[in-house]
Amino acid sequence: MTAVNKTKCLICGEELIQGLEPREYRCDLCGKIFISSNLCKNGHHICSTCAIKEFYDATKSVCIKTKSKNPIGIAEQIMSYPNFTYFGCKHYIVAPMALFTAYKNSGGVSDFEKSLEIIKNAAMSSHTSLCNIGGVCGIPISTGKSLFASSLETIDKERLKVISSKLSVYCMHAITDPEYLGSADCCKRNIYISLIAGTKFIRDYLWIDLELPNVVKCSYCENNPRCNKELCRLYLGKNLIDYC
């Protein structure tokens, strides 16, 4: 079934205009200046920090309740959130929280709720999408810097920093691998690929096996303006596990 989530304004519920030239706006909720390429048809402006606060509460509830060991299944449940966007900083929460939850459910050591809070704070520190200002996707970065922030209590902090940095690099390498094809600036593509790569990383470095489906197929293609359709392996529903 194809997902058809529309990006809507949190104030009035009107559909957002996306893909505009990035510019500065003042948030109608907190008053901060932020950069965005989206605009409510009624002229409302909401920064990513305010949007993420609401989204985080719903995501945390999913992560606490689920017993799944499949990070892609958890991510898809999170992304079914009614006002989830096709692009933007909310994706900085999805990948690390889905991967971390699957890790915990597979036997990983963790102070679970504390770790979820740290992941949220790390995501909220980015007031705009990194790709808008630097051309670098923030999804693999957030996956690495947040995932093990307080979860590996048996590992010293210096090794923890190395593991987190390696995970970011590992995910970044995966999303730039030409084998995956597709649009490199598609948030959905980069979520799926980061989760596949992160699952392999946890297996190879932490010796914990998570679960993944044999075939991964994106369900967000229909209304996604950055989707390359048949040029993307996720659109075709190919076996991606071998490409990690």
PDB file of N, CA, C and O in Angstrom, residues 1-26:
ATOM      1  N   MET A   1       0.854  -1.205   0.000  1.00  0.00           N
ATOM      2  CA  MET A   1       0.000   0.000   0.000  1.00  0.00           C
ATOM      3  C   MET A   1       0.878   1.240   0.000  1.00  0.00           C
ATOM      4  O   MET A   1       1.805   1.356   0.792  1.00  0.00           O
ATOM      5  N   THR A   2       0.616   2.183  -0.853  1.00  0.00           N
ATOM      6  CA  THR A   2       1.442   3.375  -0.975  1.00  0.00           C
ATOM      7  C   THR A   2       1.032   4.428   0.041  1.00  0.00           C
ATOM      8  O   THR A   2      -0.132   4.769   0.170  1.00  0.00           O
ATOM      9  N   ALA A   3       2.036   4.946   0.772  1.00  0.00           N
ATOM     10  CA  ALA A   3       1.763   5.994   1.738  1.00  0.00           C
ATOM     11  C   ALA A   3       1.492   7.296   1.002  1.00  0.00           C
ATOM     12  O   ALA A   3       2.148   7.625   0.031  1.00  0.00           O
ATOM     13  N   VAL A   4       0.520   8.039   1.490  1.00  0.00           N
ATOM     14  CA  VAL A   4       0.173   9.299   0.814  1.00  0.00           C
ATOM     15  C   VAL A   4       0.142  10.460   1.805  1.00  0.00           C
ATOM     16  O   VAL A   4      -0.574  11.411   1.632  1.00  0.00           O
ATOM     17  N   ASN A   5       0.974  10.373   2.855  1.00  0.00           N
ATOM     18  CA  ASN A   5       1.001  11.433   3.856  1.00  0.00           C
ATOM     19  C   ASN A   5       1.268  12.781   3.213  1.00  0.00           C
ATOM     20  O   ASN A   5       2.190  12.937   2.428  1.00  0.00           O
ATOM     21  N   LYS A   6       0.446  13.754   3.535  1.00  0.00           N
ATOM     22  CA  LYS A   6       0.656  15.129   3.084  1.00  0.00           C
ATOM     23  C   LYS A   6       1.283  15.912   4.233  1.00  0.00           C
ATOM     24  O   LYS A   6       0.960  15.695   5.402  1.00  0.00           O
ATOM     25  N   THR A   7       2.182  16.813   3.893  1.00  0.00           N
ATOM     26  CA  THR A   7       2.784  17.661   4.904  1.00  0.00           C
ATOM     27  C   THR A   7       1.839  18.814   5.193  1.00  0.00           C
ATOM     28  O   THR A   7       1.499  19.580   4.298  1.00  0.00           O
ATOM     29  N   LYS A   8       1.404  18.919   6.463  1.00  0.00           N
ATOM     30  CA  LYS A   8       0.404  19.922   6.815  1.00  0.00           C
ATOM     31  C   LYS A   8       0.910  20.849   7.914  1.00  0.00           C
ATOM     32  O   LYS A   8       1.753  20.478   8.726  1.00  0.00           O
ATOM     33  N   CYS A   9       0.372  22.040   7.919  1.00  0.00           N
ATOM     34  CA  CYS A   9       0.720  23.043   8.925  1.00  0.00           C
ATOM     35  C   CYS A   9       0.196  22.610  10.292  1.00  0.00           C
ATOM     36  O   CYS A   9      -0.968  22.200  10.420  1.00  0.00           O
ATOM     37  N   LEU A  10       1.035  22.726  11.327  1.00  0.00           N
ATOM     38  CA  LEU A  10       0.624  22.349  12.673  1.00  0.00           C
ATOM     39  C   LEU A  10      -0.350  23.361  13.279  1.00  0.00           C
ATOM     40  O   LEU A  10      -1.012  23.064  14.261  1.00  0.00           O
ATOM     41  N   ILE A  11      -0.434  24.562  12.681  1.00  0.00           N
ATOM     42  CA  ILE A  11      -1.320  25.591  13.219  1.00  0.00           C
ATOM     43  C   ILE A  11      -2.724  25.496  12.620  1.00  0.00           C
ATOM     44  O   ILE A  11      -3.722  25.462  13.338  1.00  0.00           O
ATOM     45  N   CYS A  12      -2.805  25.434  11.291  1.00  0.00           N
ATOM     46  CA  CYS A  12      -4.124  25.474  10.648  1.00  0.00           C
ATOM     47  C   CYS A  12      -4.502  24.189   9.909  1.00  0.00           C
ATOM     48  O   CYS A  12      -5.650  24.037   9.484  1.00  0.00           O
ATOM     49  N   GLY A  13      -3.542  23.274   9.737  1.00  0.00           N
ATOM     50  CA  GLY A  13      -3.834  22.019   9.051  1.00  0.00           C
ATOM     51  C   GLY A  13      -3.791  22.110   7.537  1.00  0.00           C
ATOM     52  O   GLY A  13      -4.042  21.132   6.837  1.00  0.00           O
ATOM     53  N   GLU A  14      -3.447  23.289   7.007  1.00  0.00           N
ATOM     54  CA  GLU A  14      -3.372  23.456   5.554  1.00  0.00           C
ATOM     55  C   GLU A  14      -2.117  22.757   5.017  1.00  0.00           C
ATOM     56  O   GLU A  14      -1.094  22.680   5.687  1.00  0.00           O
ATOM     57  N   GLU A  15      -2.219  22.233   3.793  1.00  0.00           N
ATOM     58  CA  GLU A  15      -1.077  21.564   3.176  1.00  0.00           C
ATOM     59  C   GLU A  15       0.046  22.568   2.911  1.00  0.00           C
ATOM     60  O   GLU A  15      -0.200  23.713   2.527  1.00  0.00           O
ATOM     61  N   LEU A  16       1.291  22.129   3.133  1.00  0.00           N
ATOM     62  CA  LEU A  16       2.433  23.003   2.926  1.00  0.00           C
ATOM     63  C   LEU A  16       2.885  23.007   1.470  1.00  0.00           C
ATOM     64  O   LEU A  16       2.788  21.995   0.772  1.00  0.00           O
ATOM     65  N   ILE A  17       3.399  24.156   1.036  1.00  0.00           N
ATOM     66  CA  ILE A  17       4.068  24.267  -0.255  1.00  0.00           C
ATOM     67  C   ILE A  17       5.524  23.882  -0.016  1.00  0.00           C
ATOM     68  O   ILE A  17       6.200  24.471   0.833  1.00  0.00           O
ATOM     69  N   GLN A  18       6.030  22.880  -0.755  1.00  0.00           N
ATOM     70  CA  GLN A  18       7.383  22.392  -0.536  1.00  0.00           C
ATOM     71  C   GLN A  18       8.288  22.689  -1.717  1.00  0.00           C
ATOM     72  O   GLN A  18       7.834  22.994  -2.816  1.00  0.00           O
ATOM     73  N   GLY A  19       9.599  22.616  -1.457  1.00  0.00           N
ATOM     74  CA  GLY A  19      10.579  22.758  -2.524  1.00  0.00           C
ATOM     75  C   GLY A  19      10.841  24.187  -2.953  1.00  0.00           C
ATOM     76  O   GLY A  19      11.360  24.426  -4.046  1.00  0.00           O
ATOM     77  N   LEU A  20      10.490  25.163  -2.101  1.00  0.00           N
ATOM     78  CA  LEU A  20      10.769  26.563  -2.418  1.00  0.00           C
ATOM     79  C   LEU A  20      12.248  26.866  -2.194  1.00  0.00           C
ATOM     80  O   LEU A  20      12.978  26.076  -1.600  1.00  0.00           O
ATOM     81  N   GLU A  21      12.695  28.011  -2.647  1.00  0.00           N
ATOM     82  CA  GLU A  21      14.058  28.454  -2.378  1.00  0.00           C
ATOM     83  C   GLU A  21      14.199  28.671  -0.869  1.00  0.00           C
ATOM     84  O   GLU A  21      13.393  29.378  -0.250  1.00  0.00           O
ATOM     85  N   PRO A  22      15.200  28.053  -0.208  1.00  0.00           N
ATOM     86  CA  PRO A  22      15.357  28.231   1.245  1.00  0.00           C
ATOM     87  C   PRO A  22      15.513  29.704   1.622  1.00  0.00           C
ATOM     88  O   PRO A  22      16.243  30.444   0.968  1.00  0.00           O
ATOM     89  N   ARG A  23      14.798  30.116   2.663  1.00  0.00           N
ATOM     90  CA  ARG A  23      14.908  31.495   3.140  1.00  0.00           C
ATOM     91  C   ARG A  23      14.600  31.545   4.634  1.00  0.00           C
ATOM     92  O   ARG A  23      14.157  30.568   5.230  1.00  0.00           O
ATOM     93  N   GLU A  24      14.842  32.693   5.230  1.00  0.00           N
ATOM     94  CA  GLU A  24      14.628  32.851   6.671  1.00  0.00           C
ATOM     95  C   GLU A  24      13.171  33.189   6.971  1.00  0.00           C
ATOM     96  O   GLU A  24      12.532  33.969   6.248  1.00  0.00           O
ATOM     97  N   TYR A  25      12.657  32.595   8.048  1.00  0.00           N
ATOM     98  CA  TYR A  25      11.326  32.900   8.561  1.00  0.00           C
ATOM     99  C   TYR A  25      11.423  33.044  10.077  1.00  0.00           C
ATOM    100  O   TYR A  25      12.371  32.564  10.705  1.00  0.00           O
ATOM    101  N   ARG A  26      10.419  33.676  10.666  1.00  0.00           N
ATOM    102  CA  ARG A  26      10.314  33.728  12.128  1.00  0.00           C
ATOM    103  C   ARG A  26       9.227  32.754  12.562  1.00  0.00           C
ATOM    104  O   ARG A  26       8.097  32.811  12.074  1.00  0.00           O
TER     105      ARG A  26
END
